mmCIF file of C-alpha atoms in Angstrom:
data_model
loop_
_atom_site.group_PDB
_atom_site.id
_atom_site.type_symbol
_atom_site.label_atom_id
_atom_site.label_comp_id
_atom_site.label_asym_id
_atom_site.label_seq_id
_atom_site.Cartn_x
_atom_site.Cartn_y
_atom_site.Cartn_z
ATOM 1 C CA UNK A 149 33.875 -41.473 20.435
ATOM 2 C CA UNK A 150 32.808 -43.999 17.961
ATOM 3 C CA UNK A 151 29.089 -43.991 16.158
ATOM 4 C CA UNK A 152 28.773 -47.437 18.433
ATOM 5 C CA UNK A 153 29.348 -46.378 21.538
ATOM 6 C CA UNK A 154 27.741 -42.836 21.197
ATOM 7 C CA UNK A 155 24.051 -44.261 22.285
ATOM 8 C CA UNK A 156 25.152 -45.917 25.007
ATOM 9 C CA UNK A 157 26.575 -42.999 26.319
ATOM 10 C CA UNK A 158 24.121 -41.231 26.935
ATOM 11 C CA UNK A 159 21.618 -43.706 27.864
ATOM 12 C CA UNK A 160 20.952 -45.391 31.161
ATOM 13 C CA UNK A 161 22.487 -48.578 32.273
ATOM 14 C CA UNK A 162 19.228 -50.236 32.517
ATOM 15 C CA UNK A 163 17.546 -49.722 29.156
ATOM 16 C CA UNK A 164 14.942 -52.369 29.858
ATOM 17 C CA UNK A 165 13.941 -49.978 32.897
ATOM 18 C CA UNK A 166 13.495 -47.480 30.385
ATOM 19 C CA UNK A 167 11.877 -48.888 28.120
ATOM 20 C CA UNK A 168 9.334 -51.082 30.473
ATOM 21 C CA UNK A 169 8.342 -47.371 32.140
ATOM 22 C CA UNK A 170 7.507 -45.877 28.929
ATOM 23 C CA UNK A 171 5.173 -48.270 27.360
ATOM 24 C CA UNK A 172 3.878 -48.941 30.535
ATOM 25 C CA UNK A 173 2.558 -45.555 31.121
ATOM 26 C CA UNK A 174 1.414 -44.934 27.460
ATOM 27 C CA UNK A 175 -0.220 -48.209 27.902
ATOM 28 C CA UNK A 176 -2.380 -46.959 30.926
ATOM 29 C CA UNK A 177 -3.211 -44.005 30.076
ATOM 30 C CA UNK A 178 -3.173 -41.656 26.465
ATOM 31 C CA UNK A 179 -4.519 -39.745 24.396
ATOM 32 C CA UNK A 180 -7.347 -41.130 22.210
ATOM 33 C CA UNK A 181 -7.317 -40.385 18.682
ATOM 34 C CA UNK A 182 -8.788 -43.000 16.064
ATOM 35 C CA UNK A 183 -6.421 -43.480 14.266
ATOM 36 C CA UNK A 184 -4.434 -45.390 16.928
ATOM 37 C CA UNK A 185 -7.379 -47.540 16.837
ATOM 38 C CA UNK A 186 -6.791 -48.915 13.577
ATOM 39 C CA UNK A 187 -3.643 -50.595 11.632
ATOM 40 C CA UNK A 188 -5.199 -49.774 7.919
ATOM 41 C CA UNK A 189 -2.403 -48.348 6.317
ATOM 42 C CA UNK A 190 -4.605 -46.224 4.289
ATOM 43 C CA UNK A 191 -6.086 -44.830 7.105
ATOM 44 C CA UNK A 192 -2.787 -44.216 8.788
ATOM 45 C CA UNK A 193 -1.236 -42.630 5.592
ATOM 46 C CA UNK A 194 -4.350 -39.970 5.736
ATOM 47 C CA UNK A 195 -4.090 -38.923 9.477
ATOM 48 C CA UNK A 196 -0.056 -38.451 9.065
ATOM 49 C CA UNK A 197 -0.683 -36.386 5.838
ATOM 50 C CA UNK A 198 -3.373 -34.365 7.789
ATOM 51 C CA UNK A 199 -1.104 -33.884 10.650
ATOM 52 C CA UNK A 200 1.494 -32.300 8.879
ATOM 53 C CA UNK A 201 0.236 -28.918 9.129
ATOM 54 C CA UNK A 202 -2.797 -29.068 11.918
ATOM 55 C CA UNK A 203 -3.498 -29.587 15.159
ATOM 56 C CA UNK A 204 -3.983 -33.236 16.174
ATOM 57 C CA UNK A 205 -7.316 -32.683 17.811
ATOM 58 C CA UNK A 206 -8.689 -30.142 14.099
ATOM 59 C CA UNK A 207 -7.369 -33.554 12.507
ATOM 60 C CA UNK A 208 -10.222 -35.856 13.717
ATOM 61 C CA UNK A 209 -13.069 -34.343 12.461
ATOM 62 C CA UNK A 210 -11.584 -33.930 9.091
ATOM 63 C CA UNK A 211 -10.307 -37.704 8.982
ATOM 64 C CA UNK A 212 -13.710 -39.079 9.990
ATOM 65 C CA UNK A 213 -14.920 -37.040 6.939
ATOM 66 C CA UNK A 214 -12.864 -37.951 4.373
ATOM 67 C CA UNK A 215 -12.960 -41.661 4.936
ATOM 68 C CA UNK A 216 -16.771 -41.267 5.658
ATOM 69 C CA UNK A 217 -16.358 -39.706 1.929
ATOM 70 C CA UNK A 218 -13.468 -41.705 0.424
ATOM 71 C CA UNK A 219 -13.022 -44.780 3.055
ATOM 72 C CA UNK A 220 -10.452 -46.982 1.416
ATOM 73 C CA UNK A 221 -8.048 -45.962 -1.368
ATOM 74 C CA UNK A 222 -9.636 -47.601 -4.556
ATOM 75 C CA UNK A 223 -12.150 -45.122 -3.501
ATOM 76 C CA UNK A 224 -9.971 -42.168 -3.168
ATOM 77 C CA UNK A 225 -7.772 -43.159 -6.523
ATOM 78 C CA UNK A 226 -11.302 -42.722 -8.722
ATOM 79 C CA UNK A 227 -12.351 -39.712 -7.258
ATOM 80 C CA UNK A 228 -12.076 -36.354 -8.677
ATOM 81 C CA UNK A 229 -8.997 -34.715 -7.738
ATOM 82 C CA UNK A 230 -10.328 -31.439 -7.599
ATOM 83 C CA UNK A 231 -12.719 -32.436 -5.371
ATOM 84 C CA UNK A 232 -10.007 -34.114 -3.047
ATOM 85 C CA UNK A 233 -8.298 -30.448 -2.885
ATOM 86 C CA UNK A 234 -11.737 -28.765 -2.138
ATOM 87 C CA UNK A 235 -12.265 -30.884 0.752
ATOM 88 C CA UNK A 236 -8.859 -29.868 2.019
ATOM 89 C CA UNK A 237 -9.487 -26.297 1.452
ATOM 90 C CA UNK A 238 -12.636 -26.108 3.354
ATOM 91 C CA UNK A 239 -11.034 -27.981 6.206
ATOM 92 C CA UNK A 240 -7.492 -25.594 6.138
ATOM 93 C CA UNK A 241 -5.268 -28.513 6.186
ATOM 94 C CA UNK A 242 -2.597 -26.831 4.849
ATOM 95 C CA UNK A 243 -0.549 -26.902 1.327
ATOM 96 C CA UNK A 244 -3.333 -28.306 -1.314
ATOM 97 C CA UNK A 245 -0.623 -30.255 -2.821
ATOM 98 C CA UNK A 246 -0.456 -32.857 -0.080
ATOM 99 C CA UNK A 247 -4.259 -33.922 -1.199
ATOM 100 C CA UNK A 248 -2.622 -34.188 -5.055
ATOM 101 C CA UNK A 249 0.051 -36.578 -3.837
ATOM 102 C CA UNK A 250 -2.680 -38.176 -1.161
ATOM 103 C CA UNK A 251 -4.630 -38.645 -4.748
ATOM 104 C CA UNK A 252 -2.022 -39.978 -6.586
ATOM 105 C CA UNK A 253 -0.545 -42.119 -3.527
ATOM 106 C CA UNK A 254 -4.267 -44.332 -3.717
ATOM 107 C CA UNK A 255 -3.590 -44.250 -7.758
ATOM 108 C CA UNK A 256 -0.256 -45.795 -7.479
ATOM 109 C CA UNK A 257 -2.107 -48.359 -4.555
ATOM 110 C CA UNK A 258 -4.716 -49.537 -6.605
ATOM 111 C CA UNK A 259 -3.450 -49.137 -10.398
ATOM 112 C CA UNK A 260 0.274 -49.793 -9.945
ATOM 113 C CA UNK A 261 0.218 -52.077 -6.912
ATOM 114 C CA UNK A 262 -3.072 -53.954 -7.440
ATOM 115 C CA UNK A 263 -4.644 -52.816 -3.829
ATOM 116 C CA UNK A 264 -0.773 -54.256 -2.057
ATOM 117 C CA UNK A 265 0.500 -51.767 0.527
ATOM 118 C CA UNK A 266 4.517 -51.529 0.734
ATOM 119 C CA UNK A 267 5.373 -53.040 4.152
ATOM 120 C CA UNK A 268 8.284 -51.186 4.593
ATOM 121 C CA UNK A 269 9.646 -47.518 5.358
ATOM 122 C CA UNK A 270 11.812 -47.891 1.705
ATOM 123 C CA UNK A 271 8.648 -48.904 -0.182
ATOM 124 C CA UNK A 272 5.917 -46.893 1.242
ATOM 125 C CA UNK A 273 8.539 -44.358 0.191
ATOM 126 C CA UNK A 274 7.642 -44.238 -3.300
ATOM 127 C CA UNK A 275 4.613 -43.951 -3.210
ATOM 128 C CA UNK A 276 4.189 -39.655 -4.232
ATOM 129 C CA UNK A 277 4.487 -37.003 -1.320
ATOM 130 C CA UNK A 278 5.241 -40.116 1.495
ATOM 131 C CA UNK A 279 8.844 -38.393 2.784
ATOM 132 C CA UNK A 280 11.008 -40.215 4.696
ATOM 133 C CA UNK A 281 9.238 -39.776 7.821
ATOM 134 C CA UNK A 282 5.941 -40.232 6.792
ATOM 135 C CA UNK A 283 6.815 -43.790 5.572
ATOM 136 C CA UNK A 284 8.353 -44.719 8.513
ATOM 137 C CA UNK A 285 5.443 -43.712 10.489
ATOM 138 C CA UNK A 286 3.190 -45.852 8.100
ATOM 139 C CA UNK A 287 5.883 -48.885 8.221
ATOM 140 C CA UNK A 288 5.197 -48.390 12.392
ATOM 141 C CA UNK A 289 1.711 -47.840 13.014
ATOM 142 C CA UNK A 290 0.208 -50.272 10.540
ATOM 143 C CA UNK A 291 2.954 -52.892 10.025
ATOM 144 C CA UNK A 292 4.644 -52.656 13.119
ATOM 145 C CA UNK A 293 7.688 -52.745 10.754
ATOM 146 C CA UNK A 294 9.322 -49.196 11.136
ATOM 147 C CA UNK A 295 12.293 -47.592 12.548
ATOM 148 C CA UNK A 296 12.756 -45.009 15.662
ATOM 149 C CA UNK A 297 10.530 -42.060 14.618
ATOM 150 C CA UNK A 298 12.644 -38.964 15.430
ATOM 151 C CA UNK A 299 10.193 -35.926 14.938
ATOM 152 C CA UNK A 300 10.684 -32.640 16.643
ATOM 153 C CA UNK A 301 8.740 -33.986 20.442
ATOM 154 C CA UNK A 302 11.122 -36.919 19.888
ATOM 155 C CA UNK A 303 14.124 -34.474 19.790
ATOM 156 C CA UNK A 304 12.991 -32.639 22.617
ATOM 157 C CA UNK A 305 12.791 -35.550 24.806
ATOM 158 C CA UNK A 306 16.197 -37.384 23.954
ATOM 159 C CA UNK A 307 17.847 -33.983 24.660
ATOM 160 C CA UNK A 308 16.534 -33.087 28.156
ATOM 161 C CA UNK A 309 15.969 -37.045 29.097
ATOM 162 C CA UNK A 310 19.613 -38.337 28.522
ATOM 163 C CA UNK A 311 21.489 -35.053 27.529
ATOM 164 C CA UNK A 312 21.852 -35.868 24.058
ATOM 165 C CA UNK A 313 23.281 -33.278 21.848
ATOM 166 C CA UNK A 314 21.176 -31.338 19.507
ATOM 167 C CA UNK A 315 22.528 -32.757 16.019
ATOM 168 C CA UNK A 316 20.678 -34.854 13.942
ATOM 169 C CA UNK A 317 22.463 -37.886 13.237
ATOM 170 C CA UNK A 318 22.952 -38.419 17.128
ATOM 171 C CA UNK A 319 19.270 -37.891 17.913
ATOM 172 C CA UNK A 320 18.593 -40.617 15.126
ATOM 173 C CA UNK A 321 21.658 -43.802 16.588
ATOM 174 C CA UNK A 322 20.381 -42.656 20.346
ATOM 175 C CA UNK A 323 16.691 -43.519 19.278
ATOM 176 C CA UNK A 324 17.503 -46.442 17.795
ATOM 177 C CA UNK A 325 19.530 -48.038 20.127
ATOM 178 C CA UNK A 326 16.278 -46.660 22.631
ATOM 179 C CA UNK A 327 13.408 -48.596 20.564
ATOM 180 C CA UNK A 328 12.580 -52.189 21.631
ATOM 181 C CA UNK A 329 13.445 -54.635 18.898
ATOM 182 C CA UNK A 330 9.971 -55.139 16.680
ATOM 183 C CA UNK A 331 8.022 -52.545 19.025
ATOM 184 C CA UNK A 332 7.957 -49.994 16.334
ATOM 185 C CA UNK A 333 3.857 -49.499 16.855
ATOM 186 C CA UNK A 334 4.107 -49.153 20.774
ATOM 187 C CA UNK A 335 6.983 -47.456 20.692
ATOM 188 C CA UNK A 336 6.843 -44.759 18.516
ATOM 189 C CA UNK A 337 3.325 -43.673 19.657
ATOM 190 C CA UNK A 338 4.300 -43.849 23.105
ATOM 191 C CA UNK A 339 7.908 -41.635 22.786
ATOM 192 C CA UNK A 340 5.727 -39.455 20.397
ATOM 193 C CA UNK A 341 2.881 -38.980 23.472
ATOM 194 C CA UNK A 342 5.708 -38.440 25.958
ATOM 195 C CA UNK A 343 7.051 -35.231 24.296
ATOM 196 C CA UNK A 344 3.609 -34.381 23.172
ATOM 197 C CA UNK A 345 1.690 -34.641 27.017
ATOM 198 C CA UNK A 346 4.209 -34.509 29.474
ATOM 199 C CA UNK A 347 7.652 -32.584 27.783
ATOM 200 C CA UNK A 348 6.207 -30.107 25.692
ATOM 201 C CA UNK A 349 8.162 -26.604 25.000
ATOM 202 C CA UNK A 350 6.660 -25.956 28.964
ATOM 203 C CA UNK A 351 7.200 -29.444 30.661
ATOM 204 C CA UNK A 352 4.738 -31.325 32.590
ATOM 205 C CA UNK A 353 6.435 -33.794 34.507
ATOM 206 C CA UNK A 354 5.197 -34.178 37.583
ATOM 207 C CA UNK A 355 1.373 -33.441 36.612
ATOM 208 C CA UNK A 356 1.516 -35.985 33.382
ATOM 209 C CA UNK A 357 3.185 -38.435 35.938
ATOM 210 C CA UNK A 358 6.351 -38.429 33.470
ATOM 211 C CA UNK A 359 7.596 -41.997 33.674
ATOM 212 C CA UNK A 360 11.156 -41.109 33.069
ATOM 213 C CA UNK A 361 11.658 -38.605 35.622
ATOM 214 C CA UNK A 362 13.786 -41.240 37.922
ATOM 215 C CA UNK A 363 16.580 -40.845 34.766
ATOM 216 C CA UNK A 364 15.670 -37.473 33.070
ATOM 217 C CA UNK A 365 18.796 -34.760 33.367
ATOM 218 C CA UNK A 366 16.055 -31.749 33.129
ATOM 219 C CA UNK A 367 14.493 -33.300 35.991
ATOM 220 C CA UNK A 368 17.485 -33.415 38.094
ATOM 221 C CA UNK A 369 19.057 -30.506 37.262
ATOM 222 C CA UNK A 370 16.135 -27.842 36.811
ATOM 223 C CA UNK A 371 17.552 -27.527 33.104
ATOM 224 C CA UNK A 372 14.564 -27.661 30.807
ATOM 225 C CA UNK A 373 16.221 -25.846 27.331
ATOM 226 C CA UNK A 374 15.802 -28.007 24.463
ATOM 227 C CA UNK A 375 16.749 -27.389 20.453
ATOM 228 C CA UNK A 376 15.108 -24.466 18.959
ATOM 229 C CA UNK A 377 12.151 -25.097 17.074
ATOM 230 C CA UNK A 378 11.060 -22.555 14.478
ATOM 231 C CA UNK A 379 7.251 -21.754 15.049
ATOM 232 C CA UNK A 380 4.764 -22.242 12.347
ATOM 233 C CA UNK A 381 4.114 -18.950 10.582
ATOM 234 C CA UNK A 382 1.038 -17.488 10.905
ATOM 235 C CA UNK A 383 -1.909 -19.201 8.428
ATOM 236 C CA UNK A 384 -4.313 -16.166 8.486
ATOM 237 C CA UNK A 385 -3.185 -13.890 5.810
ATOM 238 C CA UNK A 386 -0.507 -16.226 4.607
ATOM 239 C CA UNK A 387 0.198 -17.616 0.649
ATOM 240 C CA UNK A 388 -1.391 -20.715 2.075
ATOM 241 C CA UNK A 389 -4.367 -18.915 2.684
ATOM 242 C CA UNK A 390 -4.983 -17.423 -0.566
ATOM 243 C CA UNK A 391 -4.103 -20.365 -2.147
ATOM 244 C CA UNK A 392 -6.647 -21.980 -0.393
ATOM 245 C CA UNK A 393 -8.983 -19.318 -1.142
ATOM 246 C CA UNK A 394 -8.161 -19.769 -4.973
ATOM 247 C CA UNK A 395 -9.026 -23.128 -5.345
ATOM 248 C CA UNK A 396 -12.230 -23.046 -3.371
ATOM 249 C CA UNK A 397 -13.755 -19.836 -5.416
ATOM 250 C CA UNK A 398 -12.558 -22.081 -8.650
ATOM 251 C CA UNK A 399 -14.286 -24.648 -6.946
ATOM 252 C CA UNK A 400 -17.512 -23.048 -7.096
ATOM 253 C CA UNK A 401 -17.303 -20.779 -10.541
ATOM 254 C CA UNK A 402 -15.404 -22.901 -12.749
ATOM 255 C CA UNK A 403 -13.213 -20.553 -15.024
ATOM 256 C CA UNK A 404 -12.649 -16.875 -14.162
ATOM 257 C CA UNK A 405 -11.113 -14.030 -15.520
ATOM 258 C CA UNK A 406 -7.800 -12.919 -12.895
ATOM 259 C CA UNK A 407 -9.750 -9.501 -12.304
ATOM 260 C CA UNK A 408 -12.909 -11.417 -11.608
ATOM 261 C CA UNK A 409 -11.041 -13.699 -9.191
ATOM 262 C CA UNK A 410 -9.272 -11.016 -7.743
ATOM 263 C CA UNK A 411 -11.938 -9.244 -5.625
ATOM 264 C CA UNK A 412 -13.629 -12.717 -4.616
ATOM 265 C CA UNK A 413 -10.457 -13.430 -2.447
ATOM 266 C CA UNK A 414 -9.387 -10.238 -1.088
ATOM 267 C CA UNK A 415 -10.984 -7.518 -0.382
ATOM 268 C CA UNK A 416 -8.385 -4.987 -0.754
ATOM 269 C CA UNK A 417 -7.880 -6.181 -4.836
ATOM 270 C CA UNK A 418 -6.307 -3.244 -6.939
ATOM 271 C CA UNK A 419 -5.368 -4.750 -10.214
ATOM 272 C CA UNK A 420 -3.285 -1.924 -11.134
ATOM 273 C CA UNK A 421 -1.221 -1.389 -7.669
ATOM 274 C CA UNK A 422 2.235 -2.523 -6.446
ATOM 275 C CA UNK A 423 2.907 -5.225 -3.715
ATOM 276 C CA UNK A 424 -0.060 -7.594 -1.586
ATOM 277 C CA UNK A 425 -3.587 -7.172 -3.529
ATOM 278 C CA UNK A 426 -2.349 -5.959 -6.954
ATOM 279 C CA UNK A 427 -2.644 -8.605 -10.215
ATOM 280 C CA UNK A 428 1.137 -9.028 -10.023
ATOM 281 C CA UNK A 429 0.892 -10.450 -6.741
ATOM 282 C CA UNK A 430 -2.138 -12.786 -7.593
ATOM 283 C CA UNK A 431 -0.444 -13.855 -10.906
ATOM 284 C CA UNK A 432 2.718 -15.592 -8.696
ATOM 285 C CA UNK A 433 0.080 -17.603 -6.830
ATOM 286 C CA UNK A 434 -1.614 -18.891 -9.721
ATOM 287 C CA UNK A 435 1.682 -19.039 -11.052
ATOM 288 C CA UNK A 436 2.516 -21.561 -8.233
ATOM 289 C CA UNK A 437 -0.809 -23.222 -8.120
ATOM 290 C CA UNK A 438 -0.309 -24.195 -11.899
ATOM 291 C CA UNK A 439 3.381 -25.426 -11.560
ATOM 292 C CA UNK A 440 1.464 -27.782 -8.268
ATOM 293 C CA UNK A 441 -0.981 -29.190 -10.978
ATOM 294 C CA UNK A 442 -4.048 -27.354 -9.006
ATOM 295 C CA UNK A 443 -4.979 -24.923 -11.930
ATOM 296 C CA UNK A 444 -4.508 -23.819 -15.241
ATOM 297 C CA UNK A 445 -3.391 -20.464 -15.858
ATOM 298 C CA UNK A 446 -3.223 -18.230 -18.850
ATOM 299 C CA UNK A 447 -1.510 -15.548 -18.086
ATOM 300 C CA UNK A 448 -1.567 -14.239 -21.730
ATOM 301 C CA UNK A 449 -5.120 -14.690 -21.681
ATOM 302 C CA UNK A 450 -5.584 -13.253 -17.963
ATOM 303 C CA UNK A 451 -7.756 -16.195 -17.123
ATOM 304 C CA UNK A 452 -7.448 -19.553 -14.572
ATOM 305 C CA UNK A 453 -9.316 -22.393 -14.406
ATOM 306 C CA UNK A 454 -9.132 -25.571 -12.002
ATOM 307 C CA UNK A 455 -7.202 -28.252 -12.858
ATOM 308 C CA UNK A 456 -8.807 -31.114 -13.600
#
């Protein structure tokens, strides 16, 4: 089978049908989260960083916040970084490195690119810590000027809708041949609502009034496996955590001795013990922090700072 006719295969005769249903029912009725109110690609680039790692409806709080605090990114690119990583501390949304590269991103913006957003998925993608996928779904939602996003509801769908195989680069020519031609915007928030409302890891078809049930193979066959999805490791008690932890007590006390820092972030703290809670242990996260840019640590010295 060639790479040309592999979409078409497992799609259904009458794409437009498809297509029309889809953005049809997204149209009428979806979830309503404020960021699909707006086509500021700064604003965009913050709720797909936030996303990464949280729960869509933790996100919306936490975006009103920061753009209440830093609303455009001149604003961000002359704040203090380490009071860009605080914020995401105190709101647990996830790896502090994504608000250094956030940081940085609004520095490039405004110092490199005199305030001019990249248009497109290739030139959001240099901006720092803006993947691949997080471009595109800039390029889409404030351009209108992306490609098919193919995230892991996107895979889900394809795969019980129209059978599609669970491999990568199939998942990727299927939802491109899918996508209306200069719909990115519509498109790829209403495929992304589909597997997020109605064809979850539990489907919902007939309750979320799927609009593709008429074509989907799951829904004709009673066959509702999908690609294995690794779940998200736990965050309480994780490295991600403490990390977090770290930077907020540094946060608040400036430059601390490890020993000192030890007992404000866990409990349990034994300098002198093996494994979780001894000085060893704390060292590789500072260790990691400092390599991230987030703190400066002396190890000689036994003493970290934040990084500013």
């Amino acid at each position: 089978m060639t790479e040309q006719s592999e979409p078409a295969t497992h799609l259904p005769a009458d794409v437009d049908a498809v297509q029309t249903a889809l953005v049809a029912w997204y149209e009428d009725d979806h979830r309503a989260f404020p960021w699909r109110e707006t086509e500021d690609p700064y604003e965009i680039l913050v709720s797909e960083v936030m996303s990464q790692q949280t729960q869509l409806n933790r996100v919306v709080d936490a975006w009103t916040e920061f753009l209440d605090r830093w609303p455009t990114a001149a604003d961000l690119a002359t704040a203090d970084r380490a009071d860009v990583v605080s914020f995401w501390t105190d709101h647990s949304l996830g790896y502090n490195n994504r608000a250094k590269y956030l940081h940085e991103a609004a520095r490039q913006i405004t110092e490199d690119r005199d305030g001019e957003w990249p248009r497109d998925p290739d030139g959001l993608s240099e901006l720092m810590g803006v993947g691949p996928y997080t471009a595109n779904a800039v390029a889409s939602f404030a351009f209108n000027n992306g490609d098919a996003v193919v995230d892991t509801n996107v895979k889900r769908v394809l795969y019980r809708a129209f059978d599609v195989p669970d491999e990568d680069d199939v998942f990727e020519r299927v939802a491109s041949a899918l996508m209306p031609a200069g719909e990115s915007r519509v498109w790829n928030n209403a495929v992304m609502e589909l597997g997020g409302v109605a064809c979850g890891k539990t489907p919902d078809c007939d309750s979320a009034q799927c609009p593709w049930r008429e074509w989907c193979h799951a829904y004709q066959t009673g066959d509702f496996t999908a690609p294995d999805v690794p779940e998200q490791p736990s965050f309480e008690g994780s490295r991600r955590q403490f990390r977090g932890r770290i930077v907020s007590v540094l946060s608040d006390h400036g430059e601390l001795a490890v020993d000192d820092l030890g007992p404000r972030i866990r409990v349990d703290y034994v300098p002198d013990s093996d494994g979780e809670g001894s000085r060893e242990w704390l060292a590789g996260l500072l260790s990691d922090l400092d390599r991230d840019g987030l703190v400066v640590f002396d190890e000689g010295a036994g003493t970290v700072a934040l990084s500013r």
